[in-house]
Coordinates of C-alpha atoms in Angstrom, one line a residue:
X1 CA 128.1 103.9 108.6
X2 CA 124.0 104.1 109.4
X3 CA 123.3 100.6 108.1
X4 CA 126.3 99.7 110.6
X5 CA 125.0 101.7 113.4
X6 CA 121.8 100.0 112.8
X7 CA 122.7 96.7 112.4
X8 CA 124.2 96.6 115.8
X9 CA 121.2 97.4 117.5
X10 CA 118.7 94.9 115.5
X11 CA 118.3 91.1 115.3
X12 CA 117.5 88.5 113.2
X13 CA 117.0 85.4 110.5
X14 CA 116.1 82.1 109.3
X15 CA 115.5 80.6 106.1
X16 CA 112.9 83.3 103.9
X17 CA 111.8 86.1 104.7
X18 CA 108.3 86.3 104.2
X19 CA 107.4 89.8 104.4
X20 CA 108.1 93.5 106.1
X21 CA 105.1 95.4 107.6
X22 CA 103.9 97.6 105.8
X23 CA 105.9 100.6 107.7
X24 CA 105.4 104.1 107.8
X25 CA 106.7 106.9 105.8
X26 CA 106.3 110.5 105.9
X27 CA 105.3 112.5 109.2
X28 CA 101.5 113.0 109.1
X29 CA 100.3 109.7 109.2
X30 CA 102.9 108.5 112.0
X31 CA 101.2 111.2 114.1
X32 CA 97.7 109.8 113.4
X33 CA 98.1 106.8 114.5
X34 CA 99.8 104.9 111.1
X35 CA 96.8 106.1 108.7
X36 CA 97.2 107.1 105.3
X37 CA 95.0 104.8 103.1
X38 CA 92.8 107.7 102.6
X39 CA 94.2 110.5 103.7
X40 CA 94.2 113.1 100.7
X41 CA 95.8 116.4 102.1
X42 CA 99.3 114.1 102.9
X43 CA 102.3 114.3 100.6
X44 CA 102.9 110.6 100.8
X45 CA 100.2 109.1 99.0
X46 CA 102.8 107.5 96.9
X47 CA 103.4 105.3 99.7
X48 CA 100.0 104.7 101.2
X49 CA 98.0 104.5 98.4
X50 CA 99.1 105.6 95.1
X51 CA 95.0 106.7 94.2
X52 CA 95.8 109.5 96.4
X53 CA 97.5 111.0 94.2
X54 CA 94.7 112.2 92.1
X55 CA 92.9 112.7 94.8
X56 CA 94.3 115.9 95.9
X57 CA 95.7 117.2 92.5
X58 CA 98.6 119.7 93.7
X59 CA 101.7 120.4 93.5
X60 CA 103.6 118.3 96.6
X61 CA 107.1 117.7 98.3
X62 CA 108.1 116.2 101.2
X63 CA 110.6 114.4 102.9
X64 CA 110.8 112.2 106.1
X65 CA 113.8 110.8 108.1
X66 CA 112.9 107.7 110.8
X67 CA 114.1 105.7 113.5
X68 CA 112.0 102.6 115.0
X69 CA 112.6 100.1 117.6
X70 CA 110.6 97.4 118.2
X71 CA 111.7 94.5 120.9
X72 CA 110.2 91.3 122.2
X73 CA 111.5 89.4 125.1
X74 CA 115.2 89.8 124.8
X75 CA 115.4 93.1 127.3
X76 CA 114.3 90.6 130.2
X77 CA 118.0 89.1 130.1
X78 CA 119.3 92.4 130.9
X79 CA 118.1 91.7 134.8
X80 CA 119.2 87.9 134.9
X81 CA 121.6 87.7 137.9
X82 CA 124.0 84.9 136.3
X83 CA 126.3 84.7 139.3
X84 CA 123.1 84.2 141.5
X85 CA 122.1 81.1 139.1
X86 CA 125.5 79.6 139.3
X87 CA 125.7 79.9 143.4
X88 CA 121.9 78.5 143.9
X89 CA 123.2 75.4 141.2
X90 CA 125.8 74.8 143.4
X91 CA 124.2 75.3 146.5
X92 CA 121.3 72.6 145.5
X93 CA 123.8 70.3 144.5
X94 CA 125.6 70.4 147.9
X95 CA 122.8 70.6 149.6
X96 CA 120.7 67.7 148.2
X97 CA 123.1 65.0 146.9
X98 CA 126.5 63.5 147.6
X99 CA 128.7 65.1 146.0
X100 CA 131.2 62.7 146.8
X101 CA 130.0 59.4 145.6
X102 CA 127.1 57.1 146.6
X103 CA 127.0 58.0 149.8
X104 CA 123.3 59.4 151.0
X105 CA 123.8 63.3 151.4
X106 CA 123.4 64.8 154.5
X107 CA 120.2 66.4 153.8
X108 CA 118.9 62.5 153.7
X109 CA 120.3 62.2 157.3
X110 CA 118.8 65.3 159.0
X111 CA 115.0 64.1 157.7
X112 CA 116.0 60.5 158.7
X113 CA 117.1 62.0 162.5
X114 CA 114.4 64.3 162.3
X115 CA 111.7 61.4 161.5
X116 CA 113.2 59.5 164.5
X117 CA 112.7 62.2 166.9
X118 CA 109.0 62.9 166.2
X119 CA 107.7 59.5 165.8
X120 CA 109.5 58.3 169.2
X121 CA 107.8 61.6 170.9
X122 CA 104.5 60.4 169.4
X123 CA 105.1 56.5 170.9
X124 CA 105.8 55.1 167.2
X125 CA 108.8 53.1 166.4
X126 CA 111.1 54.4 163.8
X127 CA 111.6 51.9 160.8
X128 CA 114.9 53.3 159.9
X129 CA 113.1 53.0 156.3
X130 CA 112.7 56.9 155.3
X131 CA 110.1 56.8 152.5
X132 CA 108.3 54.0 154.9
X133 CA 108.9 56.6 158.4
X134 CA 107.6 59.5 156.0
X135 CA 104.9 57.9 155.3
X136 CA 103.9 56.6 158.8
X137 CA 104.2 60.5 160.3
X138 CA 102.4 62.0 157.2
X139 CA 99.3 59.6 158.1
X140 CA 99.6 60.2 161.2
X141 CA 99.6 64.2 161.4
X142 CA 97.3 65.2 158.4
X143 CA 98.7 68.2 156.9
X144 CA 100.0 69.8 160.1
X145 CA 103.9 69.5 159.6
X146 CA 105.1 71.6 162.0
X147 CA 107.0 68.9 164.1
X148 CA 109.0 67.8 161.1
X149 CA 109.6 71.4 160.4
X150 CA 110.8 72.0 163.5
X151 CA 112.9 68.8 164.4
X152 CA 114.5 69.3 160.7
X153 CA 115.6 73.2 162.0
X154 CA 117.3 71.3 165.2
X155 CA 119.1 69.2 163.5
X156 CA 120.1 71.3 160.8
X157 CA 121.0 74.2 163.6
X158 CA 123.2 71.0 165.5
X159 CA 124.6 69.8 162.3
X160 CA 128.6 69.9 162.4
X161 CA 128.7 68.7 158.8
X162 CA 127.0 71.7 157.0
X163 CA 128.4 74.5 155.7
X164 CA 127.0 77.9 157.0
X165 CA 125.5 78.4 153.6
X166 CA 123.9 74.9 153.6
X167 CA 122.4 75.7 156.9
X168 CA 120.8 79.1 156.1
X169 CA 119.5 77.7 152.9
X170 CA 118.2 74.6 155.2
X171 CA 116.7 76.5 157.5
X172 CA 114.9 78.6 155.3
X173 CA 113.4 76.6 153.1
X174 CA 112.5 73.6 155.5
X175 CA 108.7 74.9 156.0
X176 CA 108.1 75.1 152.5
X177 CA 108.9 71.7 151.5
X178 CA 105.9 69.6 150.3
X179 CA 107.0 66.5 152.6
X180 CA 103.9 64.4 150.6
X181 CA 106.2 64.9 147.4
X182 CA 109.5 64.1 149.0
X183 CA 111.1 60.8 147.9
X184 CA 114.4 59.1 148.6
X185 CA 115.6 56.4 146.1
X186 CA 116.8 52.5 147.7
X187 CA 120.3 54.2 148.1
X188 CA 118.6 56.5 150.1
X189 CA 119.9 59.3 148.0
X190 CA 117.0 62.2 147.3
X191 CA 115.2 61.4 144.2
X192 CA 112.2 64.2 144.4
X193 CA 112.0 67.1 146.3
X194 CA 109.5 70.0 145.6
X195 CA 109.5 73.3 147.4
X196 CA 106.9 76.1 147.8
X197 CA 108.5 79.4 146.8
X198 CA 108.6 82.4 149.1
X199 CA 111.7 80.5 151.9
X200 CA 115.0 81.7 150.3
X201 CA 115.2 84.5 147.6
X202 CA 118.2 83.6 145.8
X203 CA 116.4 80.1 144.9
X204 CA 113.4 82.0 144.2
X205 CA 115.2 84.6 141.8
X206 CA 117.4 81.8 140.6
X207 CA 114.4 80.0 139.1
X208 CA 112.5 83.0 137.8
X209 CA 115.1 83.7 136.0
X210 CA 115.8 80.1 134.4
X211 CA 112.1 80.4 133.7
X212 CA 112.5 83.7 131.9
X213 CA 115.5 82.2 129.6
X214 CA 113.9 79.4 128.6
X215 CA 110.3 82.0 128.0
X216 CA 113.2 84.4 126.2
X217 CA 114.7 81.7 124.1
X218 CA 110.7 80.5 122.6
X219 CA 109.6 84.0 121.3
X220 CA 112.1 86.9 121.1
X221 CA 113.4 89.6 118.6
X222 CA 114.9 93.0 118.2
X223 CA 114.3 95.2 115.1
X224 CA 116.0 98.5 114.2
X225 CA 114.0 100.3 111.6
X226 CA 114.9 103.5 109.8
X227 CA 112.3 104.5 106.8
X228 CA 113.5 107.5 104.8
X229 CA 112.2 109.4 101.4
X230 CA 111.7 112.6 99.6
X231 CA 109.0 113.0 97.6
X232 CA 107.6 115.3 94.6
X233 CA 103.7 114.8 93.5
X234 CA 103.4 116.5 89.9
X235 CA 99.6 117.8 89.6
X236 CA 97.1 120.4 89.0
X237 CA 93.2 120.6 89.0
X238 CA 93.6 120.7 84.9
X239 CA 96.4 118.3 84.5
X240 CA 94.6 115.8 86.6
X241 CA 91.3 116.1 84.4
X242 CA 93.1 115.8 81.0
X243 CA 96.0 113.5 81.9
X244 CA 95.7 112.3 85.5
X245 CA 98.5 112.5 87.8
X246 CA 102.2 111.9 88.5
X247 CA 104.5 111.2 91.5
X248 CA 108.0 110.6 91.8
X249 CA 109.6 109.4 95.0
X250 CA 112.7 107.9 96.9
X251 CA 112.9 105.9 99.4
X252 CA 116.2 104.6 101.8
X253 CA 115.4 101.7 104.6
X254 CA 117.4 99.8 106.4
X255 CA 115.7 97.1 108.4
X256 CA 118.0 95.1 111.3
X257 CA 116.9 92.0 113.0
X258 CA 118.9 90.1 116.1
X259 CA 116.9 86.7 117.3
X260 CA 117.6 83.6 119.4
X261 CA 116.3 80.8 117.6
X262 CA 116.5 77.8 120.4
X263 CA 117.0 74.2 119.7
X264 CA 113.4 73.1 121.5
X265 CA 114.8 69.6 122.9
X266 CA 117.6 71.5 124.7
X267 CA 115.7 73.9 127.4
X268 CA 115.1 71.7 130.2
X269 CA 117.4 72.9 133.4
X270 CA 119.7 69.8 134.1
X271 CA 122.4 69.8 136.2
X272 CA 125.4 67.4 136.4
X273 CA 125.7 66.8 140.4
X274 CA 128.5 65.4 141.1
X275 CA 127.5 61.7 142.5
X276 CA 124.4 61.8 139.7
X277 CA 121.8 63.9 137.5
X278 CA 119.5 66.5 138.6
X279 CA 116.3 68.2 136.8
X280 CA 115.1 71.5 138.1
X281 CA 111.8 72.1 137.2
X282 CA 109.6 75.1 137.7
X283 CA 106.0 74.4 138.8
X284 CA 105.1 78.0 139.2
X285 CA 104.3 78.5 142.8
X286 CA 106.8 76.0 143.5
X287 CA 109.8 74.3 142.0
X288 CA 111.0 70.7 142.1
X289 CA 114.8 69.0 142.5
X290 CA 114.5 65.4 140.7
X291 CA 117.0 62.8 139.7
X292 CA 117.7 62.9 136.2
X293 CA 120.1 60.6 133.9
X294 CA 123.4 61.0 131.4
X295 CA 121.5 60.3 128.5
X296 CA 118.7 63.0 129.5
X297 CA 121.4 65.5 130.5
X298 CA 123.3 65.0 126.9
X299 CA 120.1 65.6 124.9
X300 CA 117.8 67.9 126.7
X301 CA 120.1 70.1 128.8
X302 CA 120.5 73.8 128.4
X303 CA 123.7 73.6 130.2
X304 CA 125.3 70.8 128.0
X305 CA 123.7 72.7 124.8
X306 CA 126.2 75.7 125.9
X307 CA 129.0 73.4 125.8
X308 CA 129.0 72.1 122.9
X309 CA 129.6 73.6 119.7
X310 CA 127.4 72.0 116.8
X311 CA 124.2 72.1 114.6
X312 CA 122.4 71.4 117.9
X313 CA 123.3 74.5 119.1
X314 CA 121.0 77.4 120.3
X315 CA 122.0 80.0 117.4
X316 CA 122.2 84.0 117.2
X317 CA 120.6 84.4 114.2
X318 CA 121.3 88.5 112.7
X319 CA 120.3 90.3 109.6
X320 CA 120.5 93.7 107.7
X321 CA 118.5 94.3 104.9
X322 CA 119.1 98.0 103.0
X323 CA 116.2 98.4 100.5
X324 CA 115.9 101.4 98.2
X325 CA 113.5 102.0 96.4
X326 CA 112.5 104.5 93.5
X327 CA 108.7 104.6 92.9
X328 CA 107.1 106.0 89.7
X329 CA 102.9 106.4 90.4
X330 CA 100.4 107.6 88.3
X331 CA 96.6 108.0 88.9
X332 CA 93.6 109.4 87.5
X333 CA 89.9 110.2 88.6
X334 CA 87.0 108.5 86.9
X335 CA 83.9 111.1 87.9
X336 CA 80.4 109.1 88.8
X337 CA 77.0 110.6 90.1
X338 CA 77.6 110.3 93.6
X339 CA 80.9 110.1 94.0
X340 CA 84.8 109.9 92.4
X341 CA 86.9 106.6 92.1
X342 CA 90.5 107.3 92.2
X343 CA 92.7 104.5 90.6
X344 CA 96.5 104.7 91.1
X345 CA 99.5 102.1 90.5
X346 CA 103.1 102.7 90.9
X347 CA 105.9 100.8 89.1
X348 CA 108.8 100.3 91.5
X349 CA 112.8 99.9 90.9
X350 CA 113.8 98.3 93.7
X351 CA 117.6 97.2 95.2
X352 CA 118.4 95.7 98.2
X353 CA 121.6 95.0 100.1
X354 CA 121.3 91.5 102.4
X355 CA 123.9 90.6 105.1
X356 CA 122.8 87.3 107.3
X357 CA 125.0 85.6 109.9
X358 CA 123.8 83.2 112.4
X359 CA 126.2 82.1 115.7
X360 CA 126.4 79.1 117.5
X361 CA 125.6 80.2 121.7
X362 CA 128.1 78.6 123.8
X363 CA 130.1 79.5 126.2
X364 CA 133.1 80.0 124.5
X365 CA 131.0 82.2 122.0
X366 CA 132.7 85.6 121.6
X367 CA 129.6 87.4 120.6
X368 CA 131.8 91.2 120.6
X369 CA 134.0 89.8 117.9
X370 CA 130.8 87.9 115.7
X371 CA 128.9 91.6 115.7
X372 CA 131.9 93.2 114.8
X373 CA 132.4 90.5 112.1
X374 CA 128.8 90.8 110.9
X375 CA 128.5 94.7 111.3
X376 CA 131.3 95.2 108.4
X377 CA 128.5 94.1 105.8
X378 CA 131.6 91.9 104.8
X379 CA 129.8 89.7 101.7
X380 CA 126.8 91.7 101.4
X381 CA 124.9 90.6 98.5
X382 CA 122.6 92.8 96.0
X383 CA 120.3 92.5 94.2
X384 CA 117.7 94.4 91.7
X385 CA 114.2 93.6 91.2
X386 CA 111.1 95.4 90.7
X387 CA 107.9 96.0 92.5
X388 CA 104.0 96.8 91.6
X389 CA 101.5 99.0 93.9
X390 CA 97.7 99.6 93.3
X391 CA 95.5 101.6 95.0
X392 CA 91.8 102.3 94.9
X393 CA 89.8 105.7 96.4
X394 CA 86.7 106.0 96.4
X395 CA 85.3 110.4 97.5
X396 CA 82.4 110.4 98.6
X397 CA 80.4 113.6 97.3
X398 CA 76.9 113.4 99.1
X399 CA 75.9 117.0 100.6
X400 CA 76.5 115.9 104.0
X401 CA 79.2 113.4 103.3
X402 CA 81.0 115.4 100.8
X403 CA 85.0 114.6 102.9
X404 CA 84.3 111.1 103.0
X405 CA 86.9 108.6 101.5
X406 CA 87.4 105.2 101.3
X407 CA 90.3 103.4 99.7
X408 CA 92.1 100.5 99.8
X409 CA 96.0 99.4 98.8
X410 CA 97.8 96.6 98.0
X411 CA 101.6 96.5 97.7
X412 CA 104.4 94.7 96.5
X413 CA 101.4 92.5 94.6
X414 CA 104.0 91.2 92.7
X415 CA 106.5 89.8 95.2
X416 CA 109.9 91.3 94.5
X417 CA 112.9 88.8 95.8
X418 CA 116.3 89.6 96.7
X419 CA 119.3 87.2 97.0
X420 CA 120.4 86.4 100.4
X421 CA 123.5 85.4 102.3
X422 CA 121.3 81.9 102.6
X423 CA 118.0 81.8 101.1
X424 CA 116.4 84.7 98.9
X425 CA 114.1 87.0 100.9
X426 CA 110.7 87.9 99.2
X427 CA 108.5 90.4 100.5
X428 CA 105.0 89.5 100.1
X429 CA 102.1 91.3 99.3
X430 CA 100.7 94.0 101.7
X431 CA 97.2 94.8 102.2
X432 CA 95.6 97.9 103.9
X433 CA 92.0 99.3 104.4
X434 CA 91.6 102.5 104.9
X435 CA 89.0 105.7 105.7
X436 CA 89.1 109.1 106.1
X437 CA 87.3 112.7 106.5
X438 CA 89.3 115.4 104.7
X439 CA 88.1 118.6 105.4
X440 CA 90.2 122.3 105.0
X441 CA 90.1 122.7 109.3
X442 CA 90.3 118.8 110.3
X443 CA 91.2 115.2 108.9
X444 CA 90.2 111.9 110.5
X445 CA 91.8 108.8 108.9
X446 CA 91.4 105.1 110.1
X447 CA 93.8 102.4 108.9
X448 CA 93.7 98.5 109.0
X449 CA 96.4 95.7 107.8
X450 CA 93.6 93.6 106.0
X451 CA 96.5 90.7 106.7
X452 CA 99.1 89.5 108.6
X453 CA 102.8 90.7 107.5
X454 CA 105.7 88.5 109.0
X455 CA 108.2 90.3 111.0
X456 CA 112.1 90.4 110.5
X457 CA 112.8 87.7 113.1
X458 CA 113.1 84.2 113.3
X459 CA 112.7 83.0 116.7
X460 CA 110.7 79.5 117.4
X461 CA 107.6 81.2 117.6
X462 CA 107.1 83.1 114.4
X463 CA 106.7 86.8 114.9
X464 CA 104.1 88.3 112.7
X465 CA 102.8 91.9 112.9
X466 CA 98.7 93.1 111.7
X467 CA 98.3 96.8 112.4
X468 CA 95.2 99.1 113.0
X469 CA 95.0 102.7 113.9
X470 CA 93.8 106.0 113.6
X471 CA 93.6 109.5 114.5
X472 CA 93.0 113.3 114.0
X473 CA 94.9 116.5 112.7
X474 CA 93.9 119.9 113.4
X475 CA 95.4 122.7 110.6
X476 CA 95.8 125.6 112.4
X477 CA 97.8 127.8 109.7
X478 CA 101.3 127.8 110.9
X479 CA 100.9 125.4 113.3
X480 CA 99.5 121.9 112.4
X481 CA 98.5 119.2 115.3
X482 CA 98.4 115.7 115.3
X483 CA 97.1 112.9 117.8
X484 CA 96.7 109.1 117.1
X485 CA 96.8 105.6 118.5
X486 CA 97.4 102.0 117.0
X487 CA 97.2 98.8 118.4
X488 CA 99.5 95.8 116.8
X489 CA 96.8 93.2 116.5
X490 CA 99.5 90.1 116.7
X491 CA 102.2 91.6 119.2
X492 CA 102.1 92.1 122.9
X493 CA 103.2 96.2 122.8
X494 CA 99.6 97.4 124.0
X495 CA 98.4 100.6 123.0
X496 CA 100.6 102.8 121.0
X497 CA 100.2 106.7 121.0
X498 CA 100.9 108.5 118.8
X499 CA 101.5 112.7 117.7
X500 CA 102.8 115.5 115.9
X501 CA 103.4 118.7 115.8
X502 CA 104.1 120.9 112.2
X503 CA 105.6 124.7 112.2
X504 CA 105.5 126.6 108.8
X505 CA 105.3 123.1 106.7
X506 CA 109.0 123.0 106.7
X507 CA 109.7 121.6 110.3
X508 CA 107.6 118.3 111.7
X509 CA 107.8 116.0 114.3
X510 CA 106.5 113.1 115.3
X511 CA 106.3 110.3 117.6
X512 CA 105.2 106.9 118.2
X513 CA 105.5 105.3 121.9
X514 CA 103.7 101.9 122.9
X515 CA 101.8 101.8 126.5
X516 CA 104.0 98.7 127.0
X517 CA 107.3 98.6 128.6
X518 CA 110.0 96.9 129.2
X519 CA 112.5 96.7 132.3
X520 CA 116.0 97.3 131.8
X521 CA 117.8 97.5 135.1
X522 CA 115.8 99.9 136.7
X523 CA 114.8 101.6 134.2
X524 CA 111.6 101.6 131.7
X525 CA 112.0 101.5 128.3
X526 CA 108.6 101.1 125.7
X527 CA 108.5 98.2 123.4
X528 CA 107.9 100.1 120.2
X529 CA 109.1 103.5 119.9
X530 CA 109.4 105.2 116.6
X531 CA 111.0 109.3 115.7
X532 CA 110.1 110.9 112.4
X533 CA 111.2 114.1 111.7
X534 CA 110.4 115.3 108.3
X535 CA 108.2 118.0 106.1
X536 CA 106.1 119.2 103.0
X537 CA 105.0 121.7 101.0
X538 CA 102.1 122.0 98.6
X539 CA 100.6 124.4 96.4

């Protein structure tokens, strides 16, 4: 029921996955900021660096229960007023072409009445030619339009063939037209118009938020993350000098992904008017209304795209991967002059559940009954492999350097692969840098992703993820406190702050919220949020 729960709020898929960050287990380092590379007083070395183990010979347990979400882009089309973009459509089309047949529209006939009236006030003789008239009172007035505004408001305001909404729309936008840009073919039909935003605010909302669905359909994902594990580390001060030591762990995730993955020739905004084509472009500050063609329409319109029902179709792509793992570390300390090196590997039994689905968007799409579909894990597949960790540690023991540690980790060196609803999905290797100060009162740790780990989605823009970040702990006996922040080096959350909070070892909390947010109705919501509530013991 969980990997359900989860899988309807994640996203996802394409051909192979290439990786998973590297994640974050256990509470202590998800209050500092993500680092545990070398931090040796934490019961989840197994997972950070399995040369911790020795590190700290004790006695250890722990366990950790987690919920992320991380989201990029897709939140936007919660605000996108649909019935607002289908009115301004229809509106422009009305407005701006002839409906009807060949016959010029009536906008054509307000500028053409409009051009009469200032050029005979001016002594000029109207050509009856509207691209030539145009041009005569464009030369003639430099960039003061304000005539042409003005007659076009008359006639508009006199018009008897204009619906009230054609007028208001009309009226409002006529002093933001760029009249240097506006053409009229030989039919005298409009061919190019291009108008300054800031006159009507259902146009201007209208193509904000086409621009925002085409920006959404490029780069977008939504992951659900849920990383749990207990954990026993089997050591003492003795052991660890005769035989080194030992850790045991297991660990439950379930990672969700929901993407769009858009068909790149099929974004452009054009619209089937009626007598002709039209392309709506956004410029920006301003938009522009051109004539298109059938043949563009058919192979570069998002609005034919959602009507038909093919491989050219912009997809849903979602996908549910459950990975347990059962991790088996060892380490041992290798005592120099100046210093200890700490060398760990774990051996990992690894299985994990895929589920992949991808859907077709159209408008006949019923996406309620394709989740539901793909939420029953109906043909999941499993799999078994194995997986290989190694960590290095390196304790500094100078007299004023004596908590000083270095280490470094790499994970999953050997590349474990799981079978796949399409293609197999490998998780590649995973390397992290790490330092710390480990003292009895206070602990500072620093971490850094020495690489770039692909994410679970599979838009057009490929979504990668590169962490740093680090922070402090304060052990105050009974009461433990934790404050951290991490930056993701190759996604657009900002700053994320992090802290935790420990009573009696047994009860720990901590959080994870990025300085980014995103607007869902009118309400903020952070890009990456992330809840651990775990604990550990030691002796």
């Amino acid at each position: 029921m969980f990997a359900k729960i989860c899988v309807w709020g994640s996203l996802g898929l394409v051909s192979t996955l290439g990786a998973l960050e590297f994640g974050s287990m256990g509470n202590t380092s998800a209050g500092m900021g993500g680092a545990g590379v070398a931090l040796k007083h934490s019961a989840w070395g197994l997972y950070y660096n399995p040369a911790l183990l020795s590190s700290d010979p004790k006695v250890k347990i722990g366990y950790s229960l987690g919920l992320g979400l991380k989201e990029r882009n897709l939140a936007p089309l919660a605000d996108i007023d649909v019935k607002n973009m289908q009115n301004t459509a229809e509106r422009l089309i009305d407005t701006f072409s002839s409906a009807g047949g060949a016959n010029p529209s009536q906008f054509t006939g307000i500028v053409q009445d409009a051009l009469n009236s200032v050029l005979a006030s001016s002594g000029q003789v109207p050509s009856n030619d509207i691209n030539q008239d145009l041009q005569t009172y464009l030369q003639s007035v430099g960039s003061d339009y304000s005539a042409l505004i003005g007659a076009i408001q008359t006639q508009v305001q006199q018009s008897n063939a204009l619906t009230a909404e054609q007028k208001a729309l009309l009226q409002s936008i006529a002093g933001n037209i760029e009249y240097d840009n506006l053409q009229f073919d030989t039919s005298k039909l409009l061919s190019s118009i291009t108008i300054d935003k800031g006159g009507d605010k259902g146009l201007d909302k209208s193509i904000n938020d086409i621009a925002t669905i085409q920006d959404v359909l490029k780069s977008n994902h939504l992951n659900a993350v849920s990383q749990n594990g207990v954990i026993l580390q089997i050591s003492s001060k003795t052991f660890n000098e005769k035989l080194g030591s030992l850790g045991v762990a297991y660990f439950g995730s379930v990672y969700s992904s929901i993407s769009i993955r858009a068909n790149e020739d099929k974004l452009r905004l054009i619209i089937n008017g009626g007598n002709g084509y039209y392309e709506l472009v956004n410029n920006g500050n301003s938009y522009a209304l051109t004539q298109s063609t059938k043949d563009d329409y058919e192979k570069y319109s998002i609005i034919a795209s959602l009507q038909t029902n093919n491989d050219e179709s912009h997809k849903l792509i979602a996908t549910s991967f459950i990975l347990s793992e059962i991790p088996i570390g060892y380490a041992r300390t290798f005592y120099l002059k100046r210093g200890n090196v700490n060398i760990g590997v774990v051996g990992k039994l690894m299985n994990g559940i895929t589920h992949q689905n991808k859907m077709n968007i159209t408008s006949d799409t019923n996406f309620k009954e394709e989740l539901t579909r793909f939420a029953s894990l109906d043909n999941a597949i499993s799999s078994n492999t194995y997986g290989i960790d190694v960590g290095l540690l390196y304790e500094l023991d100078l007299p004023k350097f004596r908590y000083l540690t270095i280490g470094v980790v790499g994970k999953n060196l050997n590349s474990p692969s799981f079978k796949s609803t399409f293609n197999d999905i490998t998780i590649k290797p995973q390397y992290r840098f790490g330092i710390g100060y480990n003292s009895k009162f206070i602990n500072l740790a620093f971490d850094a992703d020495l690489a770039p780990n692909d994410l679970l989605a599979f838009s057009n823009i490929k979504q990668q993820s590169q962490m740093i970040g680090g922070g402090v702990a304060l052990d105050l006996k009974i009461l433990d406190l934790r404050l951290g922040a991490m930056k993701d080096l190759r996604q657009d959350t900002g700053l994320i702050l992090t802290g935790g909070l420990n009573l009696f070892g047994f009860l720990d909390v901590s959080v994870q919220s990025s300085t980014t947010f995103t607007q869902v109705n009118s309400y903020k919501v952070p890009q990456y949020f992330n809840l651990r509530i775990g604990g550990s013991f030691s002796f």
